[in-house]
Amino acid sequence: MSASARRRPAAAVVAVKNVFVAESATFYAILGVTLFLVVFGVVMVLSSSSVEQYAATHDFFGAASRQGLYAVLGVPIMLIASRVPSRLWRKWAMAILGAALVLQLLVYTPLGIEVQGNRNWIGIGSFSAQPSEAVKLGLALAVGAIMYVKRDKLDDWKELFVPIGIAIVLPLGLVLLGGDQGTAMIMLILVLGALYIGGARAKHLLVIVAAVAVVLPFVTMTSASRSYRINAWLSGCTDSNQYQDLCWQPVHGMWALASGGVFGVGLGNSKAKWSWLPEADNDYIFAIIGEELGLIGAVVVLALFIVLAISMIKVIRQSRDPFVKTVTGGILAWIIGQALVNIAVVLGLLPVLGVPLPLISAGGSALIMTLFGIGVVLSFARELPGKRSADAGIDARTTLHTSAGAGAGTTPRGPRTNGAQR
């Protein structure tokens, strides 16, 4: 048998080993926490929505079934995204943002749907979606691509912030035009997180923060309902006239949290979900978690988001690619920032903003696009330097083993010289 024929089985073994080689611990940490939160979210959506679903449709499992379907769609999307090389994400970044903006523009066509004063949805028949969730992912990728191109010009604010400004003004403007200030706030957090991790200078970021602080009051005043909610939050809901209106949701959310105590009243035993707490399966699902699972359950949810954040920070620290660092920073700021904003609203630390709890609250667009974003981070985690070194080690060990096998039973030879037979 020729030497080339002997090498073919060894090459096939190497290829198979590379397919089944273990991913990094960071990869599995992100994947494990994400899957747990998704399953936990479906359970909590079932618990928090069952009463109102039965009252409306005589089906306890309506909302939970839809959430489960979204999870079944979203998890494979996440796993497929995790196999895409980072260079392709960088290549497609602007195209993904452009496609998301086209979807966002459909909100202002006859396909657009207004939900509780916010025109931020599109509907086709029984199908509805929130394009702004796709815009979040597009923004993270686009900012990462710009930071990669401008990585040697971070000190020149014109070189950096002119393209960044063009990339973010249109998405933010389209979302604010529909009245969704909560989503616009998360987008700003995403962009600032991506720029900070990507290496933008602190003095330049402070200018952006100052500009937002100046513009924010004027944007808030453009909506009467938004202004009333903020005024009610600032007054502490002390006006008895507001109790039946603007303060109903935050007050009952706080009561639900307080009634849970340390250990909770038990899964499925919430009283607030009996039509006392609006959006119990969505914006205020953390209040139901606190009521049914108590302080322990609420702390566990917070701890899982902290583990997710730490794992993404590890991806940032271990990667040498500016694009990977920036995009991961943006997705980290998006998911963890949105979780903290949602929890702060439930705790009364922020006014009601209509921001769901990532991976847990009911909602197909938010769940699928959040899983898509985590899939992008998983694709980066697969390419960490330590992972590539481990693969190289396997290849090296296999090559040594193959060489030893090929040399077995042959006559020992001295060192080869130039022109030696190969």
GROMACS .gro file of C-alpha atoms in nm:
model
  422
    1MET     CA    1   0.000   0.000   0.000
    2SER     CA    2   0.134   0.345  -0.093
    3ALA     CA    3   0.208   0.612   0.167
    4SER     CA    4  -0.075   0.835   0.032
    5ALA     CA    5  -0.324   0.551   0.069
    6ARG     CA    6  -0.215   0.495   0.429
    7ARG     CA    7  -0.264   0.866   0.505
    8ARG     CA    8  -0.626   0.880   0.382
    9PRO     CA    9  -0.784   0.691   0.677
   10ALA     CA   10  -0.581   0.904   0.918
   11ALA     CA   11  -0.703   1.222   0.749
   12ALA     CA   12  -1.061   1.099   0.777
   13VAL     CA   13  -1.010   1.031   1.149
   14VAL     CA   14  -0.876   1.383   1.199
   15ALA     CA   15  -1.179   1.533   1.019
   16VAL     CA   16  -1.422   1.334   1.232
   17LYS     CA   17  -1.241   1.429   1.552
   18ASN     CA   18  -1.256   1.796   1.456
   19VAL     CA   19  -1.633   1.771   1.408
   20PHE     CA   20  -1.689   1.619   1.752
   21VAL     CA   21  -1.418   1.804   1.942
   22ALA     CA   22  -1.549   1.969   2.259
   23GLU     CA   23  -1.624   2.338   2.245
   24SER     CA   24  -1.480   2.578   2.500
   25ALA     CA   25  -1.622   2.602   2.852
   26THR     CA   26  -1.738   2.957   2.771
   27PHE     CA   27  -1.939   2.827   2.475
   28TYR     CA   28  -2.120   2.573   2.692
   29ALA     CA   29  -2.176   2.823   2.973
   30ILE     CA   30  -2.355   3.063   2.737
   31LEU     CA   31  -2.548   2.782   2.571
   32GLY     CA   32  -2.651   2.617   2.899
   33VAL     CA   33  -2.770   2.935   3.069
   34THR     CA   34  -2.960   3.041   2.757
   35LEU     CA   35  -3.142   2.709   2.720
   36PHE     CA   36  -3.232   2.705   3.090
   37LEU     CA   37  -3.374   3.059   3.074
   38VAL     CA   38  -3.577   2.972   2.762
   39VAL     CA   39  -3.732   2.664   2.924
   40PHE     CA   40  -3.790   2.855   3.248
   41GLY     CA   41  -3.952   3.133   3.047
   42VAL     CA   42  -4.200   2.895   2.882
   43VAL     CA   43  -4.294   2.758   3.226
   44MET     CA   44  -4.344   3.107   3.370
   45VAL     CA   45  -4.546   3.222   3.067
   46LEU     CA   46  -4.775   2.924   3.122
   47SER     CA   47  -4.812   3.005   3.491
   48SER     CA   48  -4.864   3.379   3.447
   49SER     CA   49  -5.098   3.367   3.146
   50SER     CA   50  -5.313   3.060   3.208
   51VAL     CA   51  -5.598   3.238   3.389
   52GLU     CA   52  -5.647   3.519   3.139
   53GLN     CA   53  -5.598   3.281   2.847
   54TYR     CA   54  -5.874   3.056   2.977
   55ALA     CA   55  -6.104   3.354   3.032
   56ALA     CA   56  -6.044   3.472   2.675
   57THR     CA   57  -6.022   3.145   2.478
   58HIS     CA   58  -6.105   2.860   2.720
   59ASP     CA   59  -5.752   2.732   2.665
   60PHE     CA   60  -5.505   2.744   2.954
   61PHE     CA   61  -5.209   2.673   2.727
   62GLY     CA   62  -5.261   2.927   2.446
   63ALA     CA   63  -4.982   3.174   2.529
   64ALA     CA   64  -4.746   2.904   2.655
   65SER     CA   65  -4.796   2.698   2.338
   66ARG     CA   66  -4.705   2.997   2.123
   67GLN     CA   67  -4.401   3.070   2.340
   68GLY     CA   68  -4.295   2.707   2.313
   69LEU     CA   69  -4.330   2.726   1.934
   70TYR     CA   70  -4.116   3.041   1.925
   71ALA     CA   71  -3.854   2.860   2.135
   72VAL     CA   72  -3.861   2.562   1.897
   73LEU     CA   73  -3.796   2.803   1.610
   74GLY     CA   74  -3.543   3.020   1.792
   75VAL     CA   75  -3.312   2.754   1.936
   76PRO     CA   76  -3.225   2.599   1.595
   77ILE     CA   77  -3.168   2.951   1.458
   78MET     CA   78  -2.927   3.011   1.747
   79LEU     CA   79  -2.742   2.685   1.680
   80ILE     CA   80  -2.719   2.754   1.307
   81ALA     CA   81  -2.589   3.107   1.375
   82SER     CA   82  -2.327   2.958   1.609
   83ARG     CA   83  -2.169   2.777   1.311
   84VAL     CA   84  -2.122   3.090   1.098
   85PRO     CA   85  -1.763   3.224   1.091
   86SER     CA   86  -1.709   3.573   1.229
   87ARG     CA   87  -1.570   3.695   0.896
   88LEU     CA   88  -1.911   3.628   0.736
   89TRP     CA   89  -2.093   3.823   1.009
   90ARG     CA   90  -1.856   4.112   0.938
   91LYS     CA   91  -1.920   4.082   0.564
   92TRP     CA   92  -2.300   4.071   0.603
   93ALA     CA   93  -2.329   4.328   0.885
   94MET     CA   94  -2.452   4.623   0.679
   95ALA     CA   95  -2.681   4.403   0.471
   96ILE     CA   96  -2.843   4.266   0.789
   97LEU     CA   97  -2.899   4.617   0.923
   98GLY     CA   98  -3.040   4.728   0.588
   99ALA     CA   99  -3.284   4.436   0.578
  100ALA     CA  100  -3.395   4.511   0.936
  101LEU     CA  101  -3.456   4.877   0.847
  102VAL     CA  102  -3.671   4.773   0.550
  103LEU     CA  103  -3.882   4.566   0.789
  104GLN     CA  104  -3.902   4.860   1.029
  105LEU     CA  105  -4.028   5.083   0.748
  106LEU     CA  106  -4.318   4.841   0.695
  107VAL     CA  107  -4.448   4.956   1.034
  108TYR     CA  108  -4.557   5.280   0.865
  109THR     CA  109  -4.745   5.105   0.586
  110PRO     CA  110  -5.095   4.950   0.608
  111LEU     CA  111  -4.920   4.643   0.752
  112GLY     CA  112  -4.831   4.842   1.065
  113ILE     CA  113  -5.009   4.771   1.393
  114GLU     CA  114  -5.040   5.001   1.695
  115VAL     CA  115  -5.020   4.831   2.036
  116GLN     CA  116  -5.092   5.040   2.347
  117GLY     CA  117  -4.997   5.364   2.174
  118ASN     CA  118  -4.679   5.230   2.011
  119ARG     CA  119  -4.675   5.171   1.637
  120ASN     CA  120  -4.390   4.924   1.631
  121TRP     CA  121  -4.546   4.606   1.490
  122ILE     CA  122  -4.634   4.459   1.152
  123GLY     CA  123  -4.912   4.209   1.096
  124ILE     CA  124  -4.999   3.974   0.811
  125GLY     CA  125  -5.313   3.777   0.888
  126SER     CA  126  -5.270   3.614   1.228
  127PHE     CA  127  -4.891   3.662   1.215
  128SER     CA  128  -4.737   3.965   1.385
  129ALA     CA  129  -4.377   4.067   1.447
  130GLN     CA  130  -4.174   4.351   1.597
  131PRO     CA  131  -3.906   4.456   1.343
  132SER     CA  132  -3.720   4.668   1.597
  133GLU     CA  133  -3.592   4.345   1.755
  134ALA     CA  134  -3.412   4.265   1.430
  135VAL     CA  135  -3.282   4.623   1.417
  136LYS     CA  136  -3.106   4.566   1.752
  137LEU     CA  137  -2.903   4.279   1.610
  138GLY     CA  138  -2.834   4.473   1.291
  139LEU     CA  139  -2.708   4.769   1.495
  140ALA     CA  140  -2.469   4.553   1.697
  141LEU     CA  141  -2.322   4.399   1.380
  142ALA     CA  142  -2.305   4.732   1.193
  143VAL     CA  143  -2.128   4.914   1.477
  144GLY     CA  144  -1.887   4.623   1.501
  145ALA     CA  145  -1.810   4.638   1.129
  146ILE     CA  146  -1.751   5.016   1.143
  147MET     CA  147  -1.525   4.986   1.447
  148TYR     CA  148  -1.328   4.714   1.269
  149VAL     CA  149  -1.270   4.935   0.963
  150LYS     CA  150  -1.184   5.238   1.180
  151ARG     CA  151  -0.980   5.045   1.438
  152ASP     CA  152  -0.668   5.254   1.366
  153LYS     CA  153  -0.854   5.588   1.384
  154LEU     CA  154  -1.031   5.567   1.719
  155ASP     CA  155  -0.876   5.895   1.834
  156ASP     CA  156  -1.028   6.086   1.542
  157TRP     CA  157  -1.390   6.144   1.640
  158LYS     CA  158  -1.486   6.256   1.289
  159GLU     CA  159  -1.356   5.939   1.131
  160LEU     CA  160  -1.542   5.726   1.384
  161PHE     CA  161  -1.862   5.902   1.484
  162VAL     CA  162  -1.974   6.029   1.144
  163PRO     CA  163  -2.033   5.674   1.008
  164ILE     CA  164  -2.157   5.557   1.350
  165GLY     CA  165  -2.401   5.848   1.363
  166ILE     CA  166  -2.532   5.770   1.015
  167ALA     CA  167  -2.575   5.404   1.113
  168ILE     CA  168  -2.775   5.473   1.432
  169VAL     CA  169  -2.978   5.788   1.361
  170LEU     CA  170  -3.215   5.626   1.110
  171PRO     CA  171  -3.295   5.318   1.325
  172LEU     CA  172  -3.350   5.529   1.637
  173GLY     CA  173  -3.558   5.781   1.444
  174LEU     CA  174  -3.784   5.513   1.297
  175VAL     CA  175  -3.842   5.353   1.638
  176LEU     CA  176  -3.907   5.685   1.811
  177LEU     CA  177  -4.143   5.787   1.532
  178GLY     CA  178  -4.359   5.490   1.631
  179GLY     CA  179  -4.358   5.606   1.994
  180ASP     CA  180  -4.151   5.321   2.140
  181GLN     CA  181  -3.911   5.507   2.369
  182GLY     CA  182  -3.831   5.194   2.570
  183THR     CA  183  -3.690   5.010   2.267
  184ALA     CA  184  -3.501   5.323   2.161
  185MET     CA  185  -3.342   5.338   2.508
  186ILE     CA  186  -3.223   4.977   2.476
  187MET     CA  187  -3.075   5.057   2.133
  188LEU     CA  188  -2.880   5.347   2.284
  189ILE     CA  189  -2.750   5.121   2.562
  190LEU     CA  190  -2.649   4.867   2.294
  191VAL     CA  191  -2.460   5.125   2.087
  192LEU     CA  192  -2.284   5.279   2.387
  193GLY     CA  193  -2.184   4.934   2.515
  194ALA     CA  194  -2.049   4.834   2.174
  195LEU     CA  195  -1.852   5.159   2.135
  196TYR     CA  196  -1.705   5.135   2.485
  197ILE     CA  197  -1.594   4.773   2.444
  198GLY     CA  198  -1.474   4.847   2.092
  199GLY     CA  199  -1.229   5.107   2.221
  200ALA     CA  200  -1.401   5.441   2.162
  201ARG     CA  201  -1.259   5.716   2.381
  202ALA     CA  202  -1.445   5.792   2.704
  203LYS     CA  203  -1.455   6.168   2.636
  204HIS     CA  204  -1.633   6.105   2.307
  205LEU     CA  205  -1.886   5.873   2.474
  206LEU     CA  206  -1.953   6.135   2.741
  207VAL     CA  207  -2.044   6.382   2.466
  208ILE     CA  208  -2.301   6.131   2.334
  209VAL     CA  209  -2.444   6.073   2.682
  210ALA     CA  210  -2.471   6.449   2.739
  211ALA     CA  211  -2.647   6.497   2.405
  212VAL     CA  212  -2.895   6.220   2.490
  213ALA     CA  213  -2.961   6.377   2.830
  214VAL     CA  214  -3.046   6.708   2.659
  215VAL     CA  215  -3.269   6.555   2.390
  216LEU     CA  216  -3.446   6.297   2.612
  217PRO     CA  217  -3.686   6.539   2.790
  218PHE     CA  218  -3.806   6.680   2.457
  219VAL     CA  219  -3.864   6.331   2.318
  220THR     CA  220  -4.053   6.237   2.633
  221MET     CA  221  -4.282   6.539   2.609
  222THR     CA  222  -4.391   6.443   2.258
  223SER     CA  223  -4.616   6.174   2.410
  224ALA     CA  224  -4.879   6.275   2.665
  225SER     CA  225  -4.922   5.923   2.805
  226ARG     CA  226  -4.545   5.887   2.845
  227SER     CA  227  -4.523   6.219   3.030
  228TYR     CA  228  -4.809   6.117   3.261
  229ARG     CA  229  -4.638   5.786   3.343
  230ILE     CA  230  -4.312   5.958   3.427
  231ASN     CA  231  -4.488   6.219   3.641
  232ALA     CA  232  -4.675   5.945   3.828
  233TRP     CA  233  -4.345   5.762   3.888
  234LEU     CA  234  -4.175   6.080   4.012
  235SER     CA  235  -4.462   6.150   4.254
  236GLY     CA  236  -4.446   5.795   4.389
  237CYS     CA  237  -4.809   5.724   4.291
  238THR     CA  238  -4.930   5.919   4.594
  239ASP     CA  239  -5.229   6.067   4.407
  240SER     CA  240  -5.535   5.850   4.472
  241ASN     CA  241  -5.678   5.947   4.133
  242GLN     CA  242  -5.381   5.782   3.961
  243TYR     CA  243  -5.424   5.454   4.145
  244GLN     CA  244  -5.699   5.332   3.912
  245ASP     CA  245  -5.507   5.441   3.603
  246LEU     CA  246  -5.134   5.505   3.567
  247CYS     CA  247  -5.030   5.355   3.900
  248TRP     CA  248  -5.239   5.038   3.879
  249GLN     CA  249  -4.970   4.828   3.710
  250PRO     CA  250  -4.663   4.935   3.912
  251VAL     CA  251  -4.850   4.919   4.244
  252HIS     CA  252  -4.988   4.570   4.182
  253GLY     CA  253  -4.650   4.458   4.053
  254MET     CA  254  -4.491   4.569   4.379
  255TRP     CA  255  -4.765   4.396   4.578
  256ALA     CA  256  -4.703   4.074   4.387
  257LEU     CA  257  -4.330   4.088   4.463
  258ALA     CA  258  -4.393   4.166   4.830
  259SER     CA  259  -4.643   3.883   4.878
  260GLY     CA  260  -4.387   3.624   4.760
  261GLY     CA  261  -4.161   3.661   5.062
  262VAL     CA  262  -3.846   3.452   5.069
  263PHE     CA  263  -3.978   3.121   4.936
  264GLY     CA  264  -4.280   3.233   4.732
  265VAL     CA  265  -4.639   3.115   4.730
  266GLY     CA  266  -4.559   2.825   4.498
  267LEU     CA  267  -4.545   2.783   4.121
  268GLY     CA  268  -4.889   2.849   3.972
  269ASN     CA  269  -5.034   2.999   4.292
  270SER     CA  270  -5.005   3.367   4.203
  271LYS     CA  271  -5.301   3.588   4.292
  272ALA     CA  272  -5.184   3.886   4.084
  273LYS     CA  273  -5.224   3.692   3.758
  274TRP     CA  274  -5.602   3.673   3.817
  275SER     CA  275  -5.645   3.991   3.610
  276TRP     CA  276  -5.498   4.212   3.883
  277LEU     CA  277  -5.164   4.272   3.708
  278PRO     CA  278  -5.165   4.386   3.342
  279GLU     CA  279  -4.901   4.227   3.116
  280ALA     CA  280  -4.828   3.962   3.379
  281ASP     CA  281  -4.675   3.730   3.118
  282ASN     CA  282  -4.476   4.001   2.945
  283ASP     CA  283  -4.338   4.326   3.090
  284TYR     CA  284  -4.419   4.229   3.450
  285ILE     CA  285  -4.335   3.860   3.445
  286PHE     CA  286  -4.055   3.923   3.697
  287ALA     CA  287  -4.321   4.026   3.950
  288ILE     CA  288  -4.491   3.685   3.903
  289ILE     CA  289  -4.153   3.513   3.943
  290GLY     CA  290  -4.104   3.698   4.272
  291GLU     CA  291  -4.454   3.615   4.391
  292GLU     CA  292  -4.453   3.245   4.304
  293LEU     CA  293  -4.085   3.160   4.362
  294GLY     CA  294  -4.002   3.427   4.618
  295LEU     CA  295  -3.678   3.609   4.678
  296ILE     CA  296  -3.484   3.289   4.606
  297GLY     CA  297  -3.635   3.251   4.259
  298ALA     CA  298  -3.579   3.618   4.176
  299VAL     CA  299  -3.215   3.600   4.289
  300VAL     CA  300  -3.159   3.283   4.083
  301VAL     CA  301  -3.285   3.462   3.771
  302LEU     CA  302  -3.053   3.755   3.842
  303ALA     CA  303  -2.764   3.514   3.900
  304LEU     CA  304  -2.824   3.343   3.565
  305PHE     CA  305  -2.810   3.675   3.383
  306ILE     CA  306  -2.488   3.754   3.570
  307VAL     CA  307  -2.339   3.420   3.457
  308LEU     CA  308  -2.443   3.501   3.100
  309ALA     CA  309  -2.278   3.844   3.128
  310ILE     CA  310  -1.955   3.701   3.272
  311SER     CA  311  -1.939   3.440   2.996
  312MET     CA  312  -1.978   3.707   2.727
  313ILE     CA  313  -1.710   3.917   2.899
  314LYS     CA  314  -1.479   3.615   2.870
  315VAL     CA  315  -1.540   3.609   2.495
  316ILE     CA  316  -1.448   3.977   2.481
  317ARG     CA  317  -1.132   3.931   2.689
  318GLN     CA  318  -1.008   3.623   2.505
  319SER     CA  319  -1.072   3.744   2.150
  320ARG     CA  320  -0.817   3.947   1.953
  321ASP     CA  321  -1.063   4.053   1.683
  322PRO     CA  322  -1.198   4.412   1.722
  323PHE     CA  323  -1.517   4.314   1.537
  324VAL     CA  324  -1.581   4.023   1.775
  325LYS     CA  325  -1.516   4.239   2.081
  326THR     CA  326  -1.744   4.520   1.965
  327VAL     CA  327  -2.036   4.302   1.857
  328THR     CA  328  -2.019   4.091   2.171
  329GLY     CA  329  -2.012   4.409   2.380
  330GLY     CA  330  -2.319   4.538   2.199
  331ILE     CA  331  -2.514   4.215   2.240
  332LEU     CA  332  -2.408   4.198   2.605
  333ALA     CA  333  -2.531   4.554   2.664
  334TRP     CA  334  -2.854   4.475   2.477
  335ILE     CA  335  -2.952   4.159   2.665
  336ILE     CA  336  -2.819   4.235   3.012
  337GLY     CA  337  -2.910   4.604   2.990
  338GLN     CA  338  -3.266   4.519   2.886
  339ALA     CA  339  -3.295   4.265   3.169
  340LEU     CA  340  -3.180   4.523   3.424
  341VAL     CA  341  -3.418   4.788   3.285
  342ASN     CA  342  -3.711   4.545   3.302
  343ILE     CA  343  -3.631   4.444   3.659
  344ALA     CA  344  -3.579   4.810   3.759
  345VAL     CA  345  -3.926   4.894   3.622
  346VAL     CA  346  -4.085   4.613   3.825
  347LEU     CA  347  -3.901   4.729   4.137
  348GLY     CA  348  -4.023   5.085   4.080
  349LEU     CA  349  -3.675   5.223   4.014
  350LEU     CA  350  -3.775   5.334   3.662
  351PRO     CA  351  -4.107   5.441   3.510
  352VAL     CA  352  -4.304   5.189   3.305
  353LEU     CA  353  -4.123   5.156   2.970
  354GLY     CA  354  -4.278   4.849   2.809
  355VAL     CA  355  -3.950   4.655   2.791
  356PRO     CA  356  -3.977   4.273   2.818
  357LEU     CA  357  -3.744   4.047   3.018
  358PRO     CA  358  -3.512   3.878   2.765
  359LEU     CA  359  -3.558   3.502   2.709
  360ILE     CA  360  -3.838   3.486   2.967
  361SER     CA  361  -4.121   3.726   2.878
  362ALA     CA  362  -4.387   3.621   2.627
  363GLY     CA  363  -4.319   3.740   2.274
  364GLY     CA  364  -4.196   3.568   1.962
  365SER     CA  365  -3.996   3.845   1.794
  366ALA     CA  366  -3.801   3.928   2.108
  367LEU     CA  367  -3.725   3.563   2.190
  368ILE     CA  368  -3.618   3.462   1.840
  369MET     CA  369  -3.398   3.765   1.781
  370THR     CA  370  -3.241   3.741   2.127
  371LEU     CA  371  -3.154   3.378   2.055
  372PHE     CA  372  -3.019   3.485   1.716
  373GLY     CA  373  -2.794   3.741   1.887
  374ILE     CA  374  -2.670   3.483   2.138
  375GLY     CA  375  -2.601   3.249   1.844
  376VAL     CA  376  -2.371   3.517   1.698
  377VAL     CA  377  -2.181   3.532   2.029
  378LEU     CA  378  -2.161   3.151   2.034
  379SER     CA  379  -2.003   3.162   1.687
  380PHE     CA  380  -1.740   3.394   1.830
  381ALA     CA  381  -1.687   3.166   2.131
  382ARG     CA  382  -1.613   2.878   1.893
  383GLU     CA  383  -1.324   3.075   1.744
  384LEU     CA  384  -1.150   3.177   2.065
  385PRO     CA  385  -0.770   3.132   2.057
  386GLY     CA  386  -0.779   2.861   2.324
  387LYS     CA  387  -1.027   2.660   2.118
  388ARG     CA  388  -0.808   2.681   1.807
  389SER     CA  389  -0.505   2.574   2.013
  390ALA     CA  390  -0.693   2.269   2.140
  391ASP     CA  391  -0.784   2.173   1.782
  392ALA     CA  392  -0.424   2.217   1.674
  393GLY     CA  393  -0.313   1.993   1.960
  394ILE     CA  394  -0.549   1.719   1.850
  395ASP     CA  395  -0.425   1.748   1.492
  396ALA     CA  396  -0.062   1.739   1.609
  397ARG     CA  397  -0.117   1.433   1.828
  398THR     CA  398  -0.300   1.257   1.547
  399THR     CA  399  -0.021   1.344   1.302
  400LEU     CA  400   0.243   1.204   1.539
  401HIS     CA  401   0.037   0.888   1.587
  402THR     CA  402  -0.002   0.852   1.208
  403SER     CA  403   0.368   0.904   1.150
  404ALA     CA  404   0.454   0.643   1.412
  405GLY     CA  405   0.211   0.397   1.254
  406ALA     CA  406   0.347   0.457   0.906
  407GLY     CA  407   0.701   0.394   1.025
  408ALA     CA  408   0.622   0.069   1.209
  409GLY     CA  409   0.784  -0.236   1.055
  410THR     CA  410   1.013  -0.035   0.823
  411THR     CA  411   1.388  -0.003   0.826
  412PRO     CA  412   1.510   0.285   1.039
  413ARG     CA  413   1.653   0.571   0.836
  414GLY     CA  414   1.880   0.857   0.916
  415PRO     CA  415   1.794   1.223   0.870
  416ARG     CA  416   1.671   1.316   0.523
  417THR     CA  417   1.873   1.550   0.311
  418ASN     CA  418   1.775   1.764   0.019
  419GLY     CA  419   1.679   1.541  -0.270
  420ALA     CA  420   1.600   1.243  -0.043
  421GLN     CA  421   1.323   1.017  -0.165
  422ARG     CA  422   0.981   1.124  -0.024
   0.00000   0.00000   0.00000
